[in-house]
Amino acid sequence: MHFKSFFQQFFVPELRSFLAKVGMIIGVIGIMFLSLWSIGFSEGTALFLKDRMDSPFIKFLSVNLPGSIEGKPNYQAKLRDEFTKESTLTDFGIKETHFVPTGRINFQSYDGKVIRTRIRPIDPETHLYRFLFREKSAELLLTNEKLIRMEEAEWSAVVSKDLLVKLGYDLENPPLYLNHVPYYRNEEPVVVPVLIAGIADKLPDKMGAFFTEKAFYSITNRYEFSPFDPKISAYEKNITAFIRSAKSESELRSTLENCLGDQEFELEDDKGVYTKGYKLEIDFFNASAKGPVLAKLDQCLKEAEGADFFPYLAYDRVNRGELRINTSDYFVLEFNELDSVPRMANYLQVKYDLTVNLNDVESAKNFSVFKKISDFLAIILTLFTITIIIYIISKTIVEHIDRNKASLGTLKAFGLSNYTITLVYSGVAIIIVTGVFFTGFLLAFFLGDTINNLLITPGLNLGDPNETLFSLKLEFLYIFSFMILPVLIIWVLVYRKLKGTTPGDLIYGR
């Protein structure tokens, strides 16, 4: 058989005869589009609800501890005694427990305002810390390429995306530092840069930031001596300052040399992207020299155009002293599985009169139920679409074969096999199904979000105009379900139609 002649004289005309059935093809494309749009809507809704309802910290349950009240039990002591017992941990499936204090501190926003947020410390020895800095940290942290281990940077914090947004920063270009405002001087905020170890999508209990223990206890004044108290002896013979200036390092260094004369100093570029600035350090042999140098610097830099002087203390060399009496605000339990969380909540309520907020747990369960229903409906819809496509295309091919039996019988009489005829019509099916799938996919991909915005989103009041309920990606599962599987079934149906037939059967309609 001459393949080129066969292709031109038989395959191409047969393909054209099917492509001429415009109504059939448009109908199948419409069914494919509706199916893929529905799947995209289902996936988009699931992702939206996952972001709203599902928490990566769902297994870390925080129990709010009441403050010390006369007549009330010492919760921390009782809970520590109870939950150091191996039997209790095993019974409730608890991996780890710890107590944490919280605090509220001020940060300076990108435009210079002061915003207050809740913070808490995190111990690098806990599972929660290891979860934050796990191997696949990109799932949680935006700053994967700048990730800094907090145990290697004691004056650092993991901050939430929400805090950065409130402070006015661009998440696409996040800062390396945040400006903490410990106090005001002459009604102006004094700022202390805090290194960002990572940016979390969410933090437990709606916290704005997790600090290292050293930074947390210093910033919230839990030590005997505050790192921001200039009377501490550790600060008597040094100055650490941040100079906000648009000048180059060489220009600023020249200005400081004119200001300080023979006084030695160290100047380095501060890499924080929130503002252009430099870190200045000066050490003295005599503590009495510090005051005049500070005054001279303040005056000199005020006169220098485009430079602001923010002296802060040597927090990286702070003598922390001893902790004052410190009470914890949360009792944190890490569970192996969520199934035992409701039982634990009831146990704490009955035995300790502690109320546990299970909103996140219930949200996770609700999302799990919704996801299962959504997946089931997507499977049913996919099967329905596949069935319709197979029925329409196979029925069209079979009817075409019935109308052209005499011609096919003649070709078989000249040596054309059933297998070859089956391949011809399977090839036609492949071209039609492929065209239908990709046309339907592209229509759903480009129009899906627009249809949602016109018909569905306006009545939901999502709040964020950038939020979407549609998500459709080209995956192998769709290609197999909507292309490969229908073609295989159509091939089987056509082959069974022709199997065992003779040329005479086709010519004479037997």
Coordinates of C-alpha atoms in Angstrom, one line a residue:
M1 CA 0.0 0.0 0.0
H2 CA 1.3 3.4 -1.0
F3 CA 1.0 5.4 2.3
K4 CA 1.0 8.9 0.8
S5 CA -1.7 8.0 -1.7
F6 CA -3.7 6.2 0.9
F7 CA -3.4 9.2 3.2
Q8 CA -4.4 11.7 0.5
Q9 CA -7.2 9.6 -1.1
F10 CA -8.8 8.0 2.0
F11 CA -7.7 9.5 5.4
V12 CA -7.9 13.2 4.5
P13 CA -11.4 13.0 2.8
E14 CA -12.7 11.0 5.8
L15 CA -11.3 13.6 8.2
R16 CA -12.9 16.5 6.3
S17 CA -16.2 14.8 6.3
F18 CA -16.1 14.7 10.1
L19 CA -14.8 18.3 10.5
A20 CA -17.7 19.4 8.4
K21 CA -20.0 18.4 11.2
V22 CA -19.6 21.9 12.8
G23 CA -22.6 21.5 15.1
M24 CA -21.3 18.3 16.6
I25 CA -17.8 19.7 17.2
I26 CA -19.1 23.0 18.7
G27 CA -21.4 21.0 21.0
V28 CA -18.5 18.8 22.2
I29 CA -16.3 21.8 22.7
G30 CA -19.1 23.4 24.8
I31 CA -19.3 20.4 27.0
M32 CA -15.5 20.3 27.4
F33 CA -15.4 24.0 28.3
L34 CA -18.2 23.7 30.9
S35 CA -16.5 20.6 32.5
L36 CA -13.0 22.2 32.7
W37 CA -14.5 25.5 33.9
S38 CA -16.3 23.6 36.7
I39 CA -13.1 21.8 37.6
G40 CA -11.2 25.1 37.7
F41 CA -13.9 26.7 39.9
S42 CA -13.8 23.7 42.2
E43 CA -10.0 23.8 42.5
G44 CA -10.0 27.6 42.9
T45 CA -12.6 27.5 45.6
A46 CA -10.7 24.8 47.4
L47 CA -7.5 26.8 47.3
F48 CA -9.3 29.9 48.5
L49 CA -10.9 28.1 51.5
K50 CA -7.6 26.3 52.3
D51 CA -5.9 29.7 52.6
R52 CA -8.8 31.0 54.8
M53 CA -9.5 27.9 56.9
D54 CA -6.4 25.7 56.9
S55 CA -3.5 26.6 59.1
P56 CA 0.0 25.2 58.8
F57 CA 0.1 25.3 62.6
I58 CA -3.1 23.4 63.2
K59 CA -1.3 20.7 65.2
F60 CA 0.2 23.4 67.6
L61 CA -2.7 24.1 69.9
S62 CA -2.4 27.3 72.0
V63 CA -4.3 27.4 75.3
N64 CA -4.8 30.9 76.7
L65 CA -3.9 31.0 80.4
P66 CA -5.8 33.4 82.6
G67 CA -3.7 35.9 84.6
S68 CA -2.9 35.5 88.3
I69 CA -6.1 35.9 90.2
E70 CA -6.6 35.4 93.9
G71 CA -8.3 32.1 94.5
K72 CA -7.5 30.7 91.1
P73 CA -5.1 27.8 90.7
N74 CA -1.5 28.2 89.5
Y75 CA -2.1 27.0 86.0
Q76 CA 1.5 26.9 84.9
A77 CA 2.7 24.7 87.8
K78 CA -0.3 22.3 87.6
L79 CA -0.1 21.9 83.8
R80 CA 3.7 21.4 83.9
D81 CA 3.2 18.6 86.5
E82 CA 0.4 17.0 84.5
F83 CA 2.0 17.1 81.1
T84 CA 5.4 15.9 82.0
K85 CA 3.8 12.5 82.6
E86 CA 4.5 10.1 79.8
S87 CA 1.1 8.4 80.3
T88 CA -0.7 11.7 79.7
L89 CA 1.3 12.5 76.6
T90 CA 0.7 9.1 75.1
D91 CA -3.0 9.0 75.9
F92 CA -3.7 12.3 74.1
G93 CA -1.1 11.8 71.3
I94 CA 0.9 14.8 72.4
K95 CA 4.4 15.2 70.9
E96 CA 5.6 18.3 72.9
T97 CA 4.4 21.0 75.3
H98 CA 5.8 24.4 76.3
F99 CA 4.8 27.7 77.9
V100 CA 5.2 31.0 76.1
P101 CA 4.8 34.6 77.2
T102 CA 3.5 37.3 74.8
G103 CA 4.0 41.1 74.5
R104 CA 3.1 44.1 72.4
I105 CA 5.7 46.3 70.8
N106 CA 5.9 49.1 68.3
F107 CA 7.3 49.0 64.8
Q108 CA 7.9 51.9 62.5
S109 CA 6.1 51.6 59.2
Y110 CA 7.5 52.3 55.7
D111 CA 6.0 55.8 55.8
G112 CA 7.2 56.6 59.3
K113 CA 4.1 55.8 61.4
V114 CA 4.3 53.7 64.5
I115 CA 2.2 50.4 64.6
R116 CA 1.7 48.1 67.5
T117 CA 1.7 44.4 67.2
R118 CA 1.7 41.2 69.3
I119 CA 4.9 39.1 69.5
R120 CA 6.1 36.0 71.3
P121 CA 9.4 34.2 71.7
I122 CA 10.4 30.9 70.1
D123 CA 12.9 28.4 71.4
P124 CA 15.1 26.8 68.7
E125 CA 14.9 23.5 70.7
T126 CA 11.1 23.2 70.1
H127 CA 9.4 21.3 67.3
L128 CA 7.6 24.5 66.3
Y129 CA 10.9 26.1 65.5
R130 CA 12.0 23.1 63.5
F131 CA 8.7 23.2 61.7
L132 CA 9.3 26.9 60.7
F133 CA 12.8 26.1 59.5
R134 CA 12.1 22.7 58.1
E135 CA 13.8 21.4 54.9
K136 CA 10.9 22.5 52.7
S137 CA 10.8 25.9 54.2
A138 CA 9.7 27.5 50.9
E139 CA 6.2 26.1 51.7
L140 CA 6.0 28.5 54.6
L141 CA 8.6 31.3 54.2
L142 CA 8.8 33.9 51.5
T143 CA 12.5 34.6 52.3
N144 CA 13.8 31.2 51.5
E145 CA 16.8 32.6 49.6
K146 CA 17.6 34.9 52.5
L147 CA 16.8 32.5 55.3
I148 CA 18.7 33.1 58.5
R149 CA 18.8 30.6 61.4
M150 CA 17.6 32.4 64.5
E151 CA 20.1 30.6 66.7
E152 CA 22.8 32.2 64.6
A153 CA 21.3 35.7 64.8
E154 CA 20.1 36.4 68.4
W155 CA 18.6 39.8 67.5
S156 CA 16.2 38.5 64.8
A157 CA 12.6 37.6 64.2
V158 CA 10.2 35.7 62.0
V159 CA 7.5 38.1 60.9
S160 CA 4.1 37.5 59.3
K161 CA 3.0 38.7 55.9
D162 CA 0.1 40.5 57.5
L163 CA 2.5 42.6 59.6
L164 CA 4.6 43.5 56.6
V165 CA 1.5 44.6 54.7
K166 CA 0.3 46.7 57.7
L167 CA 3.7 48.3 57.8
G168 CA 3.4 49.2 54.1
Y169 CA 6.2 46.9 52.7
D170 CA 6.1 45.3 49.3
L171 CA 6.0 41.5 49.6
E172 CA 7.7 41.1 46.3
N173 CA 10.7 43.0 47.7
P174 CA 10.6 42.4 51.4
P175 CA 12.9 44.2 53.8
L176 CA 15.9 42.6 55.6
Y177 CA 15.2 44.5 58.8
L178 CA 12.2 46.0 60.6
N179 CA 12.5 49.2 62.8
H180 CA 11.5 48.5 66.4
V181 CA 10.6 51.7 68.3
P182 CA 11.6 51.2 72.0
Y183 CA 11.0 54.8 73.0
Y184 CA 10.7 58.5 71.9
R185 CA 13.3 61.2 72.2
N186 CA 12.1 64.8 71.8
E187 CA 8.7 63.4 70.6
E188 CA 10.6 61.6 67.8
P189 CA 10.7 57.8 67.6
V190 CA 14.1 56.1 68.3
V191 CA 14.4 53.1 66.0
V192 CA 16.3 49.9 66.5
P193 CA 16.7 47.6 63.5
V194 CA 15.7 43.9 64.0
L195 CA 16.9 41.4 61.5
I196 CA 14.2 39.4 59.7
A197 CA 15.1 35.7 59.8
G198 CA 12.1 34.8 57.7
I199 CA 8.6 35.9 56.5
A200 CA 5.8 33.4 57.4
D201 CA 2.6 33.2 55.4
K202 CA 0.9 32.9 58.8
L203 CA 1.9 32.7 62.5
P204 CA -0.1 31.0 65.3
D205 CA -2.6 33.0 67.4
K206 CA -2.4 35.9 64.9
M207 CA 1.0 37.0 66.1
G208 CA 2.9 39.7 64.2
A209 CA 6.3 38.2 64.9
F210 CA 8.3 35.5 66.7
F211 CA 11.5 36.7 68.3
T212 CA 14.5 34.9 69.6
E213 CA 14.3 34.6 73.4
K214 CA 17.1 37.1 73.9
A215 CA 15.5 39.7 71.7
F216 CA 12.0 39.1 73.1
Y217 CA 12.9 39.4 76.8
S218 CA 15.1 42.4 76.1
I219 CA 12.6 44.3 73.9
T220 CA 9.7 43.6 76.4
N221 CA 11.8 44.6 79.3
R222 CA 11.6 41.3 81.1
Y223 CA 15.3 41.5 82.3
E224 CA 16.5 43.4 85.3
F225 CA 18.2 45.8 82.9
S226 CA 16.7 47.1 79.7
P227 CA 19.0 47.0 76.6
F228 CA 17.6 50.5 75.9
D229 CA 18.7 51.9 79.3
P230 CA 21.7 54.2 78.7
K231 CA 22.7 53.9 82.3
I232 CA 23.9 50.3 81.9
S233 CA 27.6 50.0 82.3
A234 CA 27.9 48.0 79.1
Y235 CA 27.0 51.1 77.1
E236 CA 29.2 53.6 78.9
K237 CA 32.1 53.3 76.5
N238 CA 30.4 52.8 73.1
I239 CA 28.0 54.3 70.7
T240 CA 26.0 52.2 68.2
A241 CA 23.9 54.3 65.8
F242 CA 22.0 54.1 62.5
I243 CA 22.5 56.9 60.1
R244 CA 19.7 57.3 57.5
S245 CA 21.3 59.0 54.5
A246 CA 21.1 58.9 50.7
K247 CA 24.8 59.8 50.5
S248 CA 27.4 57.3 49.3
E249 CA 29.5 55.7 52.0
S250 CA 32.6 57.7 51.0
E251 CA 30.6 61.0 51.2
L252 CA 29.2 60.1 54.6
R253 CA 32.6 58.9 55.9
S254 CA 34.1 62.3 54.9
T255 CA 31.3 64.1 56.8
L256 CA 31.9 62.0 59.9
E257 CA 35.7 62.6 59.7
N258 CA 35.0 66.4 59.7
C259 CA 32.6 65.9 62.6
L260 CA 34.7 63.6 64.8
G261 CA 38.3 64.8 64.0
D262 CA 40.7 62.2 65.3
Q263 CA 38.0 60.0 66.9
E264 CA 38.1 56.5 65.4
F265 CA 34.9 54.9 64.2
E266 CA 33.6 52.0 62.1
L267 CA 31.0 52.6 59.3
E268 CA 29.3 49.9 57.2
D269 CA 26.4 49.9 54.8
D270 CA 23.2 48.7 56.4
K271 CA 21.6 46.3 53.9
G272 CA 18.0 46.9 55.0
V273 CA 15.9 47.6 51.9
Y274 CA 13.4 49.7 53.8
T275 CA 15.7 52.7 53.7
K276 CA 19.2 53.7 52.6
G277 CA 21.4 53.9 55.7
Y278 CA 24.6 53.0 57.5
K279 CA 25.6 51.5 60.9
L280 CA 28.1 53.5 63.0
E281 CA 30.1 52.1 65.9
I282 CA 32.4 54.1 68.2
D283 CA 34.3 52.7 71.2
F284 CA 35.9 54.9 73.9
F285 CA 38.6 54.4 76.6
N286 CA 37.0 57.0 78.8
A287 CA 33.2 56.9 79.5
S288 CA 33.2 60.7 79.9
A289 CA 34.0 61.2 76.2
K290 CA 30.7 59.6 75.0
G291 CA 28.4 62.5 75.9
P292 CA 30.3 65.2 73.9
V293 CA 30.7 62.9 70.9
L294 CA 27.0 62.1 70.8
A295 CA 26.1 65.8 71.0
K296 CA 28.6 66.7 68.3
L297 CA 27.3 63.8 66.0
D298 CA 23.7 64.8 66.5
Q299 CA 24.4 68.5 65.6
C300 CA 26.8 67.7 62.8
L301 CA 24.5 65.2 61.0
K302 CA 21.5 67.5 61.4
E303 CA 23.4 70.1 59.5
A304 CA 24.4 67.6 56.8
E305 CA 21.8 67.6 54.1
G306 CA 19.9 64.3 53.7
A307 CA 21.2 62.6 57.0
D308 CA 19.3 61.6 60.1
F309 CA 21.0 60.3 63.2
F310 CA 19.4 57.5 65.3
P311 CA 21.6 56.4 68.2
Y312 CA 20.6 53.1 69.7
L313 CA 22.3 50.9 72.2
A314 CA 24.6 48.0 71.8
Y315 CA 21.9 45.3 71.9
D316 CA 24.2 42.7 70.5
R317 CA 26.5 43.2 73.5
V318 CA 23.8 43.7 76.1
N319 CA 24.3 42.4 79.6
R320 CA 20.9 40.8 80.1
G321 CA 21.1 40.3 83.8
E322 CA 18.4 38.0 85.3
L323 CA 14.8 37.7 84.3
R324 CA 12.2 39.3 86.4
I325 CA 9.2 37.2 87.6
N326 CA 7.8 36.1 84.2
T327 CA 4.3 34.7 83.6
S328 CA 3.3 32.8 80.5
D329 CA 0.2 33.6 78.5
Y330 CA -0.1 30.4 76.4
F331 CA 0.3 26.7 77.0
V332 CA 1.2 25.2 73.7
L333 CA 0.6 21.5 72.9
E334 CA 1.8 19.8 69.7
F335 CA -0.3 16.9 68.6
N336 CA 0.6 13.9 66.4
E337 CA -2.9 13.8 65.0
L338 CA -5.9 16.1 65.2
D339 CA -8.3 13.4 66.3
S340 CA -7.4 13.8 70.0
V341 CA -7.7 17.6 70.0
P342 CA -11.5 17.8 70.9
R343 CA -10.9 15.2 73.7
M344 CA -8.0 17.3 75.1
A345 CA -10.2 20.5 74.9
N346 CA -12.9 18.8 77.0
Y347 CA -10.3 17.5 79.4
L348 CA -8.8 21.0 80.0
Q349 CA -12.3 22.4 80.4
V350 CA -13.4 19.9 83.0
K351 CA -10.2 19.5 85.0
Y352 CA -8.7 23.0 84.8
D353 CA -11.7 25.2 83.8
L354 CA -9.6 26.3 80.7
T355 CA -11.5 27.2 77.5
V356 CA -9.8 26.1 74.3
N357 CA -10.6 27.9 71.0
L358 CA -11.2 25.1 68.5
N359 CA -12.1 27.4 65.6
D360 CA -9.0 26.4 63.6
V361 CA -9.5 22.7 64.3
E362 CA -13.2 22.9 63.2
S363 CA -12.2 24.9 60.1
A364 CA -9.7 22.3 59.2
K365 CA -12.3 19.5 59.5
N366 CA -14.8 21.6 57.6
F367 CA -12.3 22.1 54.8
S368 CA -11.5 18.4 54.7
V369 CA -15.2 17.6 54.3
F370 CA -15.6 20.2 51.6
K371 CA -12.5 19.1 49.7
K372 CA -13.7 15.5 49.7
I373 CA -17.1 16.6 48.4
S374 CA -15.5 18.8 45.8
D375 CA -13.2 16.1 44.6
F376 CA -16.1 13.6 44.3
L377 CA -18.1 16.1 42.3
A378 CA -15.1 16.7 40.0
I379 CA -14.7 13.0 39.4
I380 CA -18.5 12.6 38.6
L381 CA -18.3 15.6 36.2
T382 CA -15.2 14.2 34.5
L383 CA -16.8 10.8 34.0
F384 CA -20.0 12.4 32.7
T385 CA -18.0 14.5 30.2
I386 CA -15.9 11.5 29.1
T387 CA -19.0 9.5 28.6
I388 CA -20.7 12.2 26.5
I389 CA -17.6 12.7 24.3
I390 CA -17.2 9.0 23.7
Y391 CA -20.9 8.6 22.9
I392 CA -21.1 11.5 20.5
I393 CA -17.9 10.8 18.6
S394 CA -18.2 7.0 18.5
K395 CA -21.8 7.2 17.4
T396 CA -20.8 9.6 14.7
I397 CA -18.1 7.3 13.5
V398 CA -20.2 4.2 13.6
E399 CA -23.0 5.9 11.7
H400 CA -20.5 7.1 9.1
I401 CA -19.2 3.5 8.7
D402 CA -22.8 2.2 8.3
R403 CA -23.4 4.8 5.6
N404 CA -20.2 3.9 3.7
K405 CA -20.3 0.1 4.1
A406 CA -20.2 -0.5 0.4
S407 CA -17.1 1.6 -0.2
L408 CA -15.3 0.1 2.8
G409 CA -16.3 -3.4 1.6
T410 CA -14.7 -2.7 -1.8
L411 CA -11.5 -1.4 -0.1
K412 CA -11.4 -4.6 2.0
A413 CA -11.8 -6.7 -1.1
F414 CA -8.7 -5.0 -2.5
G415 CA -6.7 -5.9 0.7
L416 CA -7.5 -3.2 3.2
S417 CA -7.5 -4.8 6.7
N418 CA -9.9 -4.1 9.6
Y419 CA -6.9 -3.0 11.7
T420 CA -6.0 -0.3 9.1
I421 CA -9.6 1.0 8.9
T422 CA -9.7 1.1 12.7
L423 CA -6.5 3.1 12.7
V424 CA -7.9 5.6 10.2
Y425 CA -11.0 6.3 12.3
S426 CA -9.0 6.3 15.5
G427 CA -6.7 8.9 13.9
V428 CA -9.8 11.0 13.1
A429 CA -10.9 10.6 16.7
I430 CA -7.4 11.7 18.0
I431 CA -7.5 14.9 15.9
I432 CA -11.0 15.8 16.9
V433 CA -10.6 15.0 20.6
T434 CA -7.3 16.8 20.8
G435 CA -8.7 19.9 19.2
V436 CA -11.8 19.8 21.4
F437 CA -9.7 19.4 24.6
F438 CA -7.2 22.2 23.9
T439 CA -9.9 24.5 22.6
G440 CA -12.1 23.9 25.7
F441 CA -9.1 24.2 28.0
L442 CA -7.9 27.5 26.5
L443 CA -11.4 28.9 26.7
A444 CA -11.8 27.9 30.3
F445 CA -8.3 29.1 31.2
F446 CA -8.7 32.5 29.7
L447 CA -12.4 33.1 30.4
G448 CA -12.8 31.2 33.6
D449 CA -11.8 34.0 36.0
T450 CA -13.8 36.6 34.0
I451 CA -16.9 34.4 34.2
N452 CA -16.4 34.1 37.9
N453 CA -16.0 37.8 38.4
L454 CA -19.2 38.5 36.4
L455 CA -21.5 35.8 37.8
I456 CA -20.2 34.6 41.2
T457 CA -17.6 36.8 42.9
P458 CA -19.7 40.1 43.1
G459 CA -22.2 38.4 45.5
L460 CA -19.5 37.0 47.8
N461 CA -17.9 40.2 49.1
L462 CA -14.4 38.7 49.2
G463 CA -12.8 41.9 50.3
D464 CA -9.6 41.6 48.3
P465 CA -10.2 42.4 44.6
N466 CA -7.1 40.2 43.7
E467 CA -8.6 37.1 45.3
T468 CA -9.9 34.5 42.8
L469 CA -12.1 31.4 43.0
F470 CA -10.7 29.9 39.8
S471 CA -7.6 27.9 39.3
L472 CA -6.9 25.7 36.2
K473 CA -3.6 24.1 35.3
L474 CA -2.7 21.8 32.4
E475 CA -2.1 18.5 34.2
F476 CA -1.5 15.0 32.8
L477 CA -4.6 13.8 34.6
Y478 CA -6.7 16.0 32.4
I479 CA -4.9 15.0 29.3
F480 CA -5.3 11.3 30.1
S481 CA -9.0 11.7 31.2
F482 CA -10.2 13.9 28.4
M483 CA -7.9 12.8 25.5
I484 CA -6.2 9.5 25.9
L485 CA -8.9 7.5 27.6
P486 CA -11.7 8.5 25.1
V487 CA -9.5 7.7 22.1
L488 CA -8.7 4.3 23.5
I489 CA -12.3 3.5 24.1
I490 CA -13.4 4.8 20.7
W491 CA -10.6 2.6 19.1
V492 CA -12.0 -0.5 20.9
L493 CA -15.6 0.3 19.8
V494 CA -14.7 0.8 16.2
Y495 CA -12.5 -2.3 16.1
R496 CA -15.4 -4.4 17.6
K497 CA -17.7 -2.9 15.0
L498 CA -15.5 -4.2 12.1
K499 CA -14.1 -7.3 13.7
G500 CA -15.2 -10.5 11.9
T501 CA -16.8 -8.7 8.9
T502 CA -16.1 -9.8 5.4
P503 CA -16.0 -7.5 2.3
G504 CA -19.3 -9.2 1.3
D505 CA -20.9 -8.4 4.6
L506 CA -20.1 -4.7 4.1
I507 CA -21.0 -4.5 0.4
Y508 CA -24.3 -6.3 0.8
G509 CA -25.2 -5.0 4.3
R510 CA -25.2 -8.5 5.8

